[in-house]
Coordinates of C-alpha atoms and ligand atoms in Angstrom, one line a residue:
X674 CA 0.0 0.0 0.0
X675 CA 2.6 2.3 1.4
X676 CA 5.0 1.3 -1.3
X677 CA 2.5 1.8 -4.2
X678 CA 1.4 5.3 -2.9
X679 CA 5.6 6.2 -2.5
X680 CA 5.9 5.2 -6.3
X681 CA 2.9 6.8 -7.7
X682 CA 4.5 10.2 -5.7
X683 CA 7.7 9.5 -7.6
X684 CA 5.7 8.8 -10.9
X685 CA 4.7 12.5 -10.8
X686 CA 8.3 14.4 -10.4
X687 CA 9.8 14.4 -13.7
X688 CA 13.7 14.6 -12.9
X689 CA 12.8 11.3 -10.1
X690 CA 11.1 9.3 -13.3
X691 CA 13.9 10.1 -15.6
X692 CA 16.0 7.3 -13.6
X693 CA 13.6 4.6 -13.8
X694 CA 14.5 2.5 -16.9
X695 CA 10.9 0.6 -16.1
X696 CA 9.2 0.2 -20.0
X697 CA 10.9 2.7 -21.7
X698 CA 12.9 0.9 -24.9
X699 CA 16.1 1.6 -26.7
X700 CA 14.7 4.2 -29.5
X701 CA 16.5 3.7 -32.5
X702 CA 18.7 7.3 -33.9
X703 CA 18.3 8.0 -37.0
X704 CA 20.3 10.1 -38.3
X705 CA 19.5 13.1 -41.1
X706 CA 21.1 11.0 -44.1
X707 CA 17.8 8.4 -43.9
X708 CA 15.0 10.9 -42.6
X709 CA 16.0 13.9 -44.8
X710 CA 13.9 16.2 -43.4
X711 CA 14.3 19.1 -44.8
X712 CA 14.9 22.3 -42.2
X713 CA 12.5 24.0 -44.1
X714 CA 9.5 23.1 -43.2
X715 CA 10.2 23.4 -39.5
X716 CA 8.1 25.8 -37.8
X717 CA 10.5 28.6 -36.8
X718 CA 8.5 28.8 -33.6
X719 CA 8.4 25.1 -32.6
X720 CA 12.3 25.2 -33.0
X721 CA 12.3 28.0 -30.5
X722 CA 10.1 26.4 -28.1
X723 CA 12.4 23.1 -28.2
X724 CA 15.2 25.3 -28.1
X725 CA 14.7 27.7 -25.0
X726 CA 12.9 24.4 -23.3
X727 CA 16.7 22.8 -24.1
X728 CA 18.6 25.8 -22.6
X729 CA 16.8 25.6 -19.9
X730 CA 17.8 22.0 -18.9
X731 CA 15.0 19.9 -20.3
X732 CA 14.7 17.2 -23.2
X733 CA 12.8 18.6 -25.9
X734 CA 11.8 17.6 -29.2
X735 CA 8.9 18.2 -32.2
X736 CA 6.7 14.9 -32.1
X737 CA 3.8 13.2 -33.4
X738 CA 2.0 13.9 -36.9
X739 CA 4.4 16.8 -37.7
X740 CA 7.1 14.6 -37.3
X741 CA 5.3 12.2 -39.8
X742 CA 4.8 14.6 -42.3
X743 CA 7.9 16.1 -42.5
X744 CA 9.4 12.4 -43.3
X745 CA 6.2 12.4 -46.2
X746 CA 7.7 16.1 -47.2
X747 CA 4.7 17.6 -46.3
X748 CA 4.7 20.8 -44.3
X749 CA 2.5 19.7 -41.1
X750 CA -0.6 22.3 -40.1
X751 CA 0.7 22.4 -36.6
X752 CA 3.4 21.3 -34.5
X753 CA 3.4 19.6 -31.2
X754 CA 6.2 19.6 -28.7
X755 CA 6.9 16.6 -26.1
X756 CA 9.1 17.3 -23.0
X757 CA 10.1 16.2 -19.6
X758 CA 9.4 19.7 -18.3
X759 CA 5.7 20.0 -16.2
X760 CA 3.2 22.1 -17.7
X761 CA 4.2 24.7 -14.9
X762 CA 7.7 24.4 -15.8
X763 CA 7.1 25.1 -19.2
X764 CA 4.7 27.6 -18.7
X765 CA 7.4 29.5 -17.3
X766 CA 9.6 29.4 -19.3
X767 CA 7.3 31.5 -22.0
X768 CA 5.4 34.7 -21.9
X769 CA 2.3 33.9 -24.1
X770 CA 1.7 30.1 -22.6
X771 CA -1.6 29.0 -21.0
X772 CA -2.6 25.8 -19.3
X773 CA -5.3 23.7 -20.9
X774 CA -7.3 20.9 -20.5
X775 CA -8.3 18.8 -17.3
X776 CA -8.1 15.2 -18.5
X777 CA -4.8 15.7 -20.6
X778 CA -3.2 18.9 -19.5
X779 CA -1.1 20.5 -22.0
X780 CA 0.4 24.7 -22.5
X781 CA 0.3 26.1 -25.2
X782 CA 2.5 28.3 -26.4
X783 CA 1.7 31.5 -28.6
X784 CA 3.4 33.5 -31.4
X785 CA 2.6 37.0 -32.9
X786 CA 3.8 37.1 -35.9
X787 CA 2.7 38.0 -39.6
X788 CA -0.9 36.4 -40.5
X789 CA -2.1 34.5 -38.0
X790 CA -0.6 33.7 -34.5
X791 CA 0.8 30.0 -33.9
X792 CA 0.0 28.0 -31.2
X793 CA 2.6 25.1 -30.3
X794 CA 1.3 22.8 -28.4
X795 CA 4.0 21.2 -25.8
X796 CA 2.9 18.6 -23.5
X797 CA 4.7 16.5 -20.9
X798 CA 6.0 12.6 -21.5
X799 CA 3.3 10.5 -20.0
X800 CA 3.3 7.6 -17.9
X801 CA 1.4 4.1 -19.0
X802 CA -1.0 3.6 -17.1
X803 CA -1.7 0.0 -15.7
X804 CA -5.1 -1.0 -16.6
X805 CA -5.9 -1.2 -13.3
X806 CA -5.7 1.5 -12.2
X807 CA -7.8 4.2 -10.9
X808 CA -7.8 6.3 -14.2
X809 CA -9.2 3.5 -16.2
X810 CA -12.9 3.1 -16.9
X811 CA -14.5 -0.7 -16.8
X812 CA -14.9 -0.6 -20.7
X813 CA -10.9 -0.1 -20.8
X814 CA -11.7 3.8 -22.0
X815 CA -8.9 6.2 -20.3
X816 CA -10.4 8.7 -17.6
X817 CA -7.5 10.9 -16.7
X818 CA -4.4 11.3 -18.0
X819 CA -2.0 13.6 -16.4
X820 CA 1.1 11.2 -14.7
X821 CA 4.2 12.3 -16.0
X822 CA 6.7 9.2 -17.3
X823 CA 10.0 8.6 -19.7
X824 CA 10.4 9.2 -23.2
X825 CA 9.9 5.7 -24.1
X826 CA 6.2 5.4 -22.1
X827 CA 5.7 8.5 -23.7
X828 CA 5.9 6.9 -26.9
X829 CA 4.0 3.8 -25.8
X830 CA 1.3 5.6 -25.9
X831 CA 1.3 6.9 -28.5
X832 CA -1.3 5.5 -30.9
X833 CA 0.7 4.6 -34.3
X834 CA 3.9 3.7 -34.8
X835 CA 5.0 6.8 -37.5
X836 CA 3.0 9.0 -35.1
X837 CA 5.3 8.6 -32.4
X838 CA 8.7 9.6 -34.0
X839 CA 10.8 12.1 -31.6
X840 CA 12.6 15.0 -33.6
X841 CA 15.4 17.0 -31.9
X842 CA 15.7 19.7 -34.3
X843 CA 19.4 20.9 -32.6
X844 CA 20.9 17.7 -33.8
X845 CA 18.9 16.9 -36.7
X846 CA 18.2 13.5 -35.0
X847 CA 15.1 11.3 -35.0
X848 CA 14.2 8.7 -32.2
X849 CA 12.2 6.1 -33.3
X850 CA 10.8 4.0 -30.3
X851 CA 8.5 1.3 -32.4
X852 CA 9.9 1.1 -36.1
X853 CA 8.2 4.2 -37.3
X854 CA 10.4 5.0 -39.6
X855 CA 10.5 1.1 -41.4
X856 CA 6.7 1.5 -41.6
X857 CA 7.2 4.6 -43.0
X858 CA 9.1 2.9 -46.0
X859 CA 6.6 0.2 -46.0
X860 CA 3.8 3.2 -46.5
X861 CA 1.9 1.1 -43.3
X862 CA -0.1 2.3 -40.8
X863 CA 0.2 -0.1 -37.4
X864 CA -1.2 0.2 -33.5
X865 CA 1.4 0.5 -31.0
X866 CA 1.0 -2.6 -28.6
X867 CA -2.3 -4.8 -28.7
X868 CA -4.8 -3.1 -30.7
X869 CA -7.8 -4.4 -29.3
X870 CA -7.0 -3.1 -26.2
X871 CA -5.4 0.4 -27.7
X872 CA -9.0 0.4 -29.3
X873 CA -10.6 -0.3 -26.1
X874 CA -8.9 2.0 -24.5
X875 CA -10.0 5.2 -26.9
X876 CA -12.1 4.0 -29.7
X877 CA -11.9 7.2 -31.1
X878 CA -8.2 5.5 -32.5
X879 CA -10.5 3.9 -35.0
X880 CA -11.5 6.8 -36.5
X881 CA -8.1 8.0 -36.7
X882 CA -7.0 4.8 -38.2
X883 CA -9.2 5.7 -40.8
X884 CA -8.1 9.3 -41.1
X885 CA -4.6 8.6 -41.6
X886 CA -5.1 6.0 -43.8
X887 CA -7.1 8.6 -46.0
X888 CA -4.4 11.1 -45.4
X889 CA -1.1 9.1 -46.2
X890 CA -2.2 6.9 -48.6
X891 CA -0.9 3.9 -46.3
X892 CA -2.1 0.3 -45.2
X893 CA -3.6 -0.6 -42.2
X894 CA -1.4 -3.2 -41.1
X895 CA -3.5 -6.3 -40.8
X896 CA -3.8 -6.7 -36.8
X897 CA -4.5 -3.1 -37.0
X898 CA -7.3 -3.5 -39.2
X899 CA -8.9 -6.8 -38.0
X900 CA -10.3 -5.8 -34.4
X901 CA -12.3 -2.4 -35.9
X902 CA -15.1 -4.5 -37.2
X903 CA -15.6 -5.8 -33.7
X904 CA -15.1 -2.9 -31.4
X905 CA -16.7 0.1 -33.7
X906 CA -20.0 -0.1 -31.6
X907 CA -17.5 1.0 -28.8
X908 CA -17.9 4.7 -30.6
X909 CA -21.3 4.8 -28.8
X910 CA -19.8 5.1 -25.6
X911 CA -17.5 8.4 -26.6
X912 CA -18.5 12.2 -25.6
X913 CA -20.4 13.1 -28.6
X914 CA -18.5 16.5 -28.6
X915 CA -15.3 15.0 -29.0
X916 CA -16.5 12.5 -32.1
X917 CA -17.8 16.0 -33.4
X918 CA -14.8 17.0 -33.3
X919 CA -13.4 13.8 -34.7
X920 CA -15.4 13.2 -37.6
X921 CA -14.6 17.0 -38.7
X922 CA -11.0 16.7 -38.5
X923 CA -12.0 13.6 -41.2
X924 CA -14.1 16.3 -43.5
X925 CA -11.4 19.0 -42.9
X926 CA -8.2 16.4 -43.5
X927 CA -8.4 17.2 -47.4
X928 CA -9.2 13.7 -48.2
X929 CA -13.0 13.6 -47.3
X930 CA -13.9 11.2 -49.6
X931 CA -11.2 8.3 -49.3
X932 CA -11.8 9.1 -45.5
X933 CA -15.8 8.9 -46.0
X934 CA -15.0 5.2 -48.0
X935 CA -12.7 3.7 -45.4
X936 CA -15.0 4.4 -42.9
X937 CA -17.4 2.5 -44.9
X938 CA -15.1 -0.5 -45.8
X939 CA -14.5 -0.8 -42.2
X940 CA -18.0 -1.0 -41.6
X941 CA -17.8 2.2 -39.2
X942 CA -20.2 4.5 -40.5
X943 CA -23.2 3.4 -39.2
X944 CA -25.0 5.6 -36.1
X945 CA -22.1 8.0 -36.2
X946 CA -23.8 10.6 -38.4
X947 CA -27.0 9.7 -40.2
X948 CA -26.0 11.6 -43.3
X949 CA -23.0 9.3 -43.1
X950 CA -25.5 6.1 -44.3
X951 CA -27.3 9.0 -46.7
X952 CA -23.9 9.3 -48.5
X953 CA -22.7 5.5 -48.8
X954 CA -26.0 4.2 -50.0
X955 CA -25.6 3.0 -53.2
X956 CA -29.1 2.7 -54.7
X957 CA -30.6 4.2 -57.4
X958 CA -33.1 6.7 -55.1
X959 CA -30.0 8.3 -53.5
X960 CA -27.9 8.3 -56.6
X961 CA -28.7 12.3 -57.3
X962 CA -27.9 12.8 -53.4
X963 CA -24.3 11.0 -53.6
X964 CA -23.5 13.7 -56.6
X965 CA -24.6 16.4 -54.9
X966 CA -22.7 15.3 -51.4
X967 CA -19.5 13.7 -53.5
X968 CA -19.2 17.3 -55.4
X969 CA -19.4 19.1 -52.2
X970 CA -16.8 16.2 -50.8
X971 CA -14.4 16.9 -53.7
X972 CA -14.9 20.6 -53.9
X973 CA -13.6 20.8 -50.2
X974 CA -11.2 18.5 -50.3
X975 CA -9.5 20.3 -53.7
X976 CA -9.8 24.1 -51.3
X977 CA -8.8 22.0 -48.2
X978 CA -5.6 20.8 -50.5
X979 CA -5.1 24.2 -52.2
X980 CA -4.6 25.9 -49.0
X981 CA -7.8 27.3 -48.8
X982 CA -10.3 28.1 -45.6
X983 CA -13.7 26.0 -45.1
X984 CA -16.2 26.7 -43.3
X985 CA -17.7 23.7 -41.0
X986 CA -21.4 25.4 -41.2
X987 CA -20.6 25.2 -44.8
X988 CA -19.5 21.6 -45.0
X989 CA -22.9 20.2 -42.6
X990 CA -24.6 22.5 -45.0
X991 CA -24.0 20.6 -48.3
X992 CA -23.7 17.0 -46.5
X993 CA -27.4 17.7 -44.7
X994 CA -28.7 19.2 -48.1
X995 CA -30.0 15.9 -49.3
X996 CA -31.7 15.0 -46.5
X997 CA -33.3 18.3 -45.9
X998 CA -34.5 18.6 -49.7
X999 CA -36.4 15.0 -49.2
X1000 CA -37.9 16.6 -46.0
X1001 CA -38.9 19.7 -47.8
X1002 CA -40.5 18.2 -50.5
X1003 CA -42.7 15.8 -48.0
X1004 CA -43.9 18.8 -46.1
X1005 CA -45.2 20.7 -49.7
X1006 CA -46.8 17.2 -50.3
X1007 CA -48.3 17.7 -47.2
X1008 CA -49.7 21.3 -48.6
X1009 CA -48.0 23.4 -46.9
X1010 CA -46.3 26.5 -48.5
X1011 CA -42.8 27.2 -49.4
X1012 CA -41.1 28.7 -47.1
X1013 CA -42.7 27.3 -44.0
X1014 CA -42.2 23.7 -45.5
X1015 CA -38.5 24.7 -45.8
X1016 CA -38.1 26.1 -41.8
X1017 CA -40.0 23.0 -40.8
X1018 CA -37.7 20.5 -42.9
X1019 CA -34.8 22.5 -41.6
X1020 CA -35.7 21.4 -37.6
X1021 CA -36.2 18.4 -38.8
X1022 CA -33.0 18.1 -40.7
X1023 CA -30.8 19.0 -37.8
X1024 CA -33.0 17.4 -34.9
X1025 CA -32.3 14.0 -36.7
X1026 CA -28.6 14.2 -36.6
X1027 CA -28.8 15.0 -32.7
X1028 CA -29.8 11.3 -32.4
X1029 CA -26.3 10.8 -33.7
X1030 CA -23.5 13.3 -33.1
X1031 CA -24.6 16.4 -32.4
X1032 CA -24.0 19.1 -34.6
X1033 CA -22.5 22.3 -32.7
X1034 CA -24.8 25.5 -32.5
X1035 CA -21.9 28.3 -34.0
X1036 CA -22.4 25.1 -37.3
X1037 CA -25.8 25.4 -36.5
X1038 CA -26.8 28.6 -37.4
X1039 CA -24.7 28.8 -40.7
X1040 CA -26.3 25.8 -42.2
X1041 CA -29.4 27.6 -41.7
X1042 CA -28.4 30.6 -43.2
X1043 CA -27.2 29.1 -46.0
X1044 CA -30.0 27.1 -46.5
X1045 CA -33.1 29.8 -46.3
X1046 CA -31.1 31.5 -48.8
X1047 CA -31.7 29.0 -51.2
X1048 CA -34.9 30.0 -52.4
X1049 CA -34.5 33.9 -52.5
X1050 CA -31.9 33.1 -55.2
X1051 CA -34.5 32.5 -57.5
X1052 CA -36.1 35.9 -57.0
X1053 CA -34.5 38.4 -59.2
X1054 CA -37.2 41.6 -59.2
X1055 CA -37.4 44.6 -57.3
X1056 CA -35.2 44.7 -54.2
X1057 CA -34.8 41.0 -53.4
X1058 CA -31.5 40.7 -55.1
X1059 CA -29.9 43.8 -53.6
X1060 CA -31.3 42.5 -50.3
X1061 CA -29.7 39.1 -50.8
X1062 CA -26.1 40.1 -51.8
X1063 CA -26.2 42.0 -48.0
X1064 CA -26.6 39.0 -46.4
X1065 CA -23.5 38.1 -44.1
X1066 CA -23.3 34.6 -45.3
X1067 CA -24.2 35.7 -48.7
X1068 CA -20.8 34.3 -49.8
X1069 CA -21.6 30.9 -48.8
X1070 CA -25.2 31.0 -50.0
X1071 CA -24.0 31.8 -53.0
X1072 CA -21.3 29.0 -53.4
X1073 CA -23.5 26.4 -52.2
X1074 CA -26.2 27.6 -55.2
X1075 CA -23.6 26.9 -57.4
X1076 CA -22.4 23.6 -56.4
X1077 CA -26.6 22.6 -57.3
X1078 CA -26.0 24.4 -60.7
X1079 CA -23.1 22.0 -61.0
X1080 CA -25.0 18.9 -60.0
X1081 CA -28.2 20.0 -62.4
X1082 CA -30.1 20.2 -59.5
X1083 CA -30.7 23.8 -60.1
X1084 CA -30.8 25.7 -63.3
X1085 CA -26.9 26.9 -64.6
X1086 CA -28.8 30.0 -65.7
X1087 CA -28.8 30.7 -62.6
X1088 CA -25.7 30.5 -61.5
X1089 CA -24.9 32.5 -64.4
X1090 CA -27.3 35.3 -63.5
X1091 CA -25.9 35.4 -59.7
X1092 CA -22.4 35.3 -60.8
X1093 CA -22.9 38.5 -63.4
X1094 CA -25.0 40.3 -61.0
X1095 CA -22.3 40.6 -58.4
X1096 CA -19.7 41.7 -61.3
X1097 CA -22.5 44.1 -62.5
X1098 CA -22.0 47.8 -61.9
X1099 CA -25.6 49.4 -61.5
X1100 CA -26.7 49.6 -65.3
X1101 CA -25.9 46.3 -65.5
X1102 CA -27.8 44.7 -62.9
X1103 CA -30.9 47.1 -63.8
X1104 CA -30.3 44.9 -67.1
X1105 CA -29.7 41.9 -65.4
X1106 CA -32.9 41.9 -63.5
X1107 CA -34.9 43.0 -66.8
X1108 CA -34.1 39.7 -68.6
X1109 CA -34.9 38.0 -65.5
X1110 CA -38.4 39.5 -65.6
X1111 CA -38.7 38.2 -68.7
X1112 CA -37.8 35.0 -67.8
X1113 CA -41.2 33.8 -66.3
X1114 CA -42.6 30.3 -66.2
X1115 CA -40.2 31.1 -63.4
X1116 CA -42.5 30.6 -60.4
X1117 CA -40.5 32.2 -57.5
X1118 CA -40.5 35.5 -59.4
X1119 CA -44.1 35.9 -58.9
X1120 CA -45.1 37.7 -55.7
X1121 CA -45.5 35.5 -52.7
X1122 CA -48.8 35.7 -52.0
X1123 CA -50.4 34.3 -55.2
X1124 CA -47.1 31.7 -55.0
X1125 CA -49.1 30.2 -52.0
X1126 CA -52.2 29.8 -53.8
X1127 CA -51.3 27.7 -56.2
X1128 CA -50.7 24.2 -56.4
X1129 CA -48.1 22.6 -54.1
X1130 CA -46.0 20.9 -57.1
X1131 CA -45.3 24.6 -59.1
X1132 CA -44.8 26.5 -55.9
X1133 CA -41.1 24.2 -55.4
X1134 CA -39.3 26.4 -57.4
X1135 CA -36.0 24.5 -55.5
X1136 CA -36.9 21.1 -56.4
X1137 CA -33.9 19.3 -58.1
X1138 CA -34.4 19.5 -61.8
X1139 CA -34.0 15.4 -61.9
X1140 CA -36.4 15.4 -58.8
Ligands
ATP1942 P1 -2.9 15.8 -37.5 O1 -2.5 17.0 -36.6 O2 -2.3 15.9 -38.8 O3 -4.4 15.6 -37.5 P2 -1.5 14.3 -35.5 O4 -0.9 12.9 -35.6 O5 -0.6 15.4 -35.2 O6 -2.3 14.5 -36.9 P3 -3.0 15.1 -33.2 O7 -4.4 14.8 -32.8 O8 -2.5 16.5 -33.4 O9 -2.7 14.2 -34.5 O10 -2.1 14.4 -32.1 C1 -0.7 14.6 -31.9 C2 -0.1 13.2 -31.5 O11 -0.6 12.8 -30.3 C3 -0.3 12.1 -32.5 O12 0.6 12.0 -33.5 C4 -0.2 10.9 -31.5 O13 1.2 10.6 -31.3 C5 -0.7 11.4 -30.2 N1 -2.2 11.1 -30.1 C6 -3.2 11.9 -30.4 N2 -4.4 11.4 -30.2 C7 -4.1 10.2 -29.7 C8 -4.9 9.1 -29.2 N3 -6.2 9.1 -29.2 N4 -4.3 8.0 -28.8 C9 -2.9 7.9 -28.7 N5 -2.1 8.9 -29.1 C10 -2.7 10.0 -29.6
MG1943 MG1 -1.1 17.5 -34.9

C-alpha cells in the first residue's frame, strides 16, 4: 500500500522518473542521411520552443503527426512539442503560454507574428497507465491522463507507430521507439501494442485509423485492421463533442472522400452521423444525393488541399442538403407553402442528426443561413436581389447555389445570372434583373402571396431539376 502510494508520488516528479528504466525501450537514432527532413519546413516557432525548453535543462523535441509529415515532405498544419518539463515548468519558461485541459493537461505556447498567431502545443511525457488503475474506466476507456513518465512510455502511448517519431531539431536527429520509420518505408499504418486493447482504451483510435489512412495513402497493417469491425459499436460510448470534433477533423483532412470510403469499408459509418448512411448508400433513389454530397466532398477536399479556408457550417450544410430537400419536399406534399415547409424540414433536418453526433450551435446557425437563402436566389425583381447580396453569409449561399447548378439540380442560368449580378455595376444589374423579368414560367419570381395559392408541385421552385 505504502509502497505503491511512494511510487505513484515519484511517478509525478519528472527529474525522479527520468531514472527509472521501467518500459521505456532503446529508441533507435536515425540520423539526417535516412529521414531527410528538410529544415524547411520546420516551424520557426516550434524550433524556438524546443530550443529555449533545451537551454533551460530539459529534453525537448517536435513529435507526433508533424514529425510524420515532415518524413512524407509535407509541411504539417501544426506542430506539437513533447518534453520532460511539467506544464508549470514550461509555462514558465514562455510569456504567451496557457494551461489547458483537465483530463490531458497540456500549455500552449503563442506566437505573434505576420498572418495568423501560432500556437505550439508542448505537452509533458506521459506515464502508461496499468489497466488497473484508478484512471481506467471498466470498458478499458482512459479517464484521466496527467502522470508524468519517460520518453519511451511516452511513446507507448502513442497511438501509431510513424506517429510517435521524436525530432530534436538541434541535432537533426530522429528517435524512433517502435519502427516508425520502417513502416514509413513500407507506407503502413500499425497500433502500437495490442490493438484491441489500444481500441478499447480510446475507440476514437478507429476513426483516426481511418483518417490517416485517408491522409497518407498507407495500409492498415492487418492486426491493425482486424479488431475495428468488432469494437466500432464501442464509438457509442465516446462524448459526442469529441467524435464531433473527430469526424470533422476527417471532413477538414483534405481527403473527405477516401476518409468517407474507409469508414465504410470498415463497416464504421453506421450511427455516427446519419448523413453518413445517406452518402454510402448505393441505390438508385439516393444516386442524385451522392453527386450532390460527392461534389461538395471533392470541392472541399480540392480548397482544403489548395490551401484554402472551409467553413464547417458550410461543410454540414452541403452534406445535410439531401436529406433536408427529401424533407422539404414531403412537407409541400403535405400542402404546406414554401417557405414554411422549408423552416420546418430545416428542424427536422438537424433534430435527426442530434440522435447521432450532435451538430454544434456556431455550425448550426450557418447551415441555416445558408440554407433559407436557397430559395431567394431564385427571386430576381425589385429589391430582393440587392437585399440578398447584403446578407452576411451571402458568400456561402452563394457557393452552395452553385455547387446545385453544377449537379443539375438547379438551373446553370442561374448561376450564371448570380455570378454576373455581383460583377455588375448598376446599369448592369438594372439589365440583369430586366431579362430576369422576362424570364417567367419562373415561379418564385411571382409575388409570394399568389405563390401560396397555387398548387403545391409549381410552388417548389428548388426542387432538383431530376427530382
Ligand atoms: P494531425 O494533426 O495531422 O491531425 P496528428 O498525428 O498530429 O495528426 P494530433 O491529434 O495532433 O494528431 O495528435 C498529436 C499526436 O498525439 C499524435 O501524432 C499521436 O502521437 C498522439 N495522439 C493523439 N491522439 C491520440 C490518441 N487518441 N491515442 C494515442 N495517441 C494519440
Ligand atoms: Mg497534430
Amino acid at each position: 500500500m505504502i509502497a505503491k502510494f511512494i511510487k505513484r508520488i515519484l511517478r509525478r516528479d519528472p527529474m525522479v522518473k527520468h531514472t527509472q528504466a521501467n518500459n521505456t525501450g532503446v529508441p533507435k537514432r536515425i540520423p539526417k542521411k535516412l529521414h531527410r527532413i528538410d529544415p524547411h519546413l520546420l516551424s520557426k516557432n516550434a524550433v524556438k520552443v524546443t530550443q529555449t525548453l533545451q537551454q533551460a535543462g530539459y529534453e525537448a523535441f517536435i513529435v507526433g503527426g508533424a514529425v510524420r509529415d515532415l518524413v512524407l515532405g509535407i509541411g504539417p498544419k501544426d506542430f506539437d512539442v513533447a518534453t520532460n518539463a511539467t506544464p508549470d515548468q514550461v509555462q514558465r519558461l514562455f510569456r504567451k503560454a496557457r494551461l489547458i485541459g483537465r483530463r490531458f493537461q497540456i500549455v500552449h505556447v503563442t506566437f505573434f507574428g505576420k498572418g495568423h498567431p501560432e500556437i505550439i502545443e508542448v505537452s509533458t511525457f506521459r506515464a502508461l497507465l496499468d489497466n488497473a488503475g484508478d484512471h481506467v474506466a471498466e470498458s478499458g476507456r482512459i479517464l484521466r491522463d496527467n502522470v508524468w513518465g519517460s520518453q519511451g512510455e511516452d511513446a507507448a502511448r502513442r497511438d501509431f507507430t510513424i506517429n510517435a517519431m521524436y525530432y530534436d531539431p538541434s541535432t537533426e536527429t530522429v528517435l524512433d521507439y517502435h519502427g516508425g520509420m520502417a513502416d514509413m518505408q513500407k507506407k503502413t499504418l500499425r497500433m502500437i501494442g495490442d490493438p484491441t486493447k489500444r481500441y478499447r482504451e480510446d475507440p476514437v483510435r478507429m476513426l483516426r485509423a481511418i483518417r490517416f489512412a485517408a491522409k497518407t495513402g498507407f495500409t492498415l497493417e492487418a492486426n491493425t485492421r482486424a479488431p475495428i469491425a468488432k469494437l466500432g459499436k464501442l464509438l457509442q460510448d465516446v462524448p459526442s463533442a469529441r467524435l464531433f470534433d473527430e469526424i470533422l477533423k476527417l471532413l477538414m483532412s483534405g481527403y473527405s472522400w477516401a476518409a468517407i470510403q474507409g469508414l465504410s469499408n470498415a463497416g464504421l459509418h453506421h450511427g455516427l452521423l446519419p448523413l453518413l448512411d445517406h452518402i454510402l448508400d448505393s441505390s438508385e433513389a439516393s444516386k442524385g444525393a451522392n453527386d450532390f454530397v460527392k461534389l461538395a466532398l471533392a470541392n472541399t477536399d480540392q480548397r482544403i488541399q489548395s490551401g484554402k479556408s472551409v467553413s464547417a457550417g458550410f461543410l454540414f450544410a452541403t452534406l445535410l442538403w439531401p436529406d433536408l430537400l427529401k424533407n422539404w419536399k414531403a412537407n409541400i406534399a403535405k400542402g404546406m407553402a414554401n417557405i414554411p415547409a422549408l423552416n420546418e424540414a430545416m428542424d427536422d433536418t438537424i433534430a435527426t442528426q442530434s440522435s447521432g453526433m450532435t451538430i454544434q450551435r456556431r455550425f448550426e446557425s450557418d447551415m441555416r443561413e445558408i440554407w433559407s437563402m436557397q430559395p431567394r436566389f431564385e427571386r430576381r425583381v425589385g429589391r430582393y436581389p440587392y437585399r440578398l447580396i447584403e446578407s452576411p453569409r451571402f458568400r456561402a449561399g452563394y457557393d452552395f447555389m452553385l455547387l446545385r447548378c453544377a449537379t443539375g439540380e438547379q438551373s446553370p442560368t442561374l448561376g450564371e445570372w448570380w455570378t454576373n449580378f455581383i460583377a455588375a455595376d448598376p446599369a448592369g444589374q438594372d439589365e440583369l434583373m430586366a431579362s430576369a423579368k422576362n424570364d417567367l414560367g419562373s415561379v418564385a419570381n411571382a409575388p409570394a402571396k399568389r405563390r401560396r395559392r397555387r398548387k403545391p408541385k409549381s410552388a417548389t421552385p428548388s426542387e432538383p431539376a431530376a427530382g
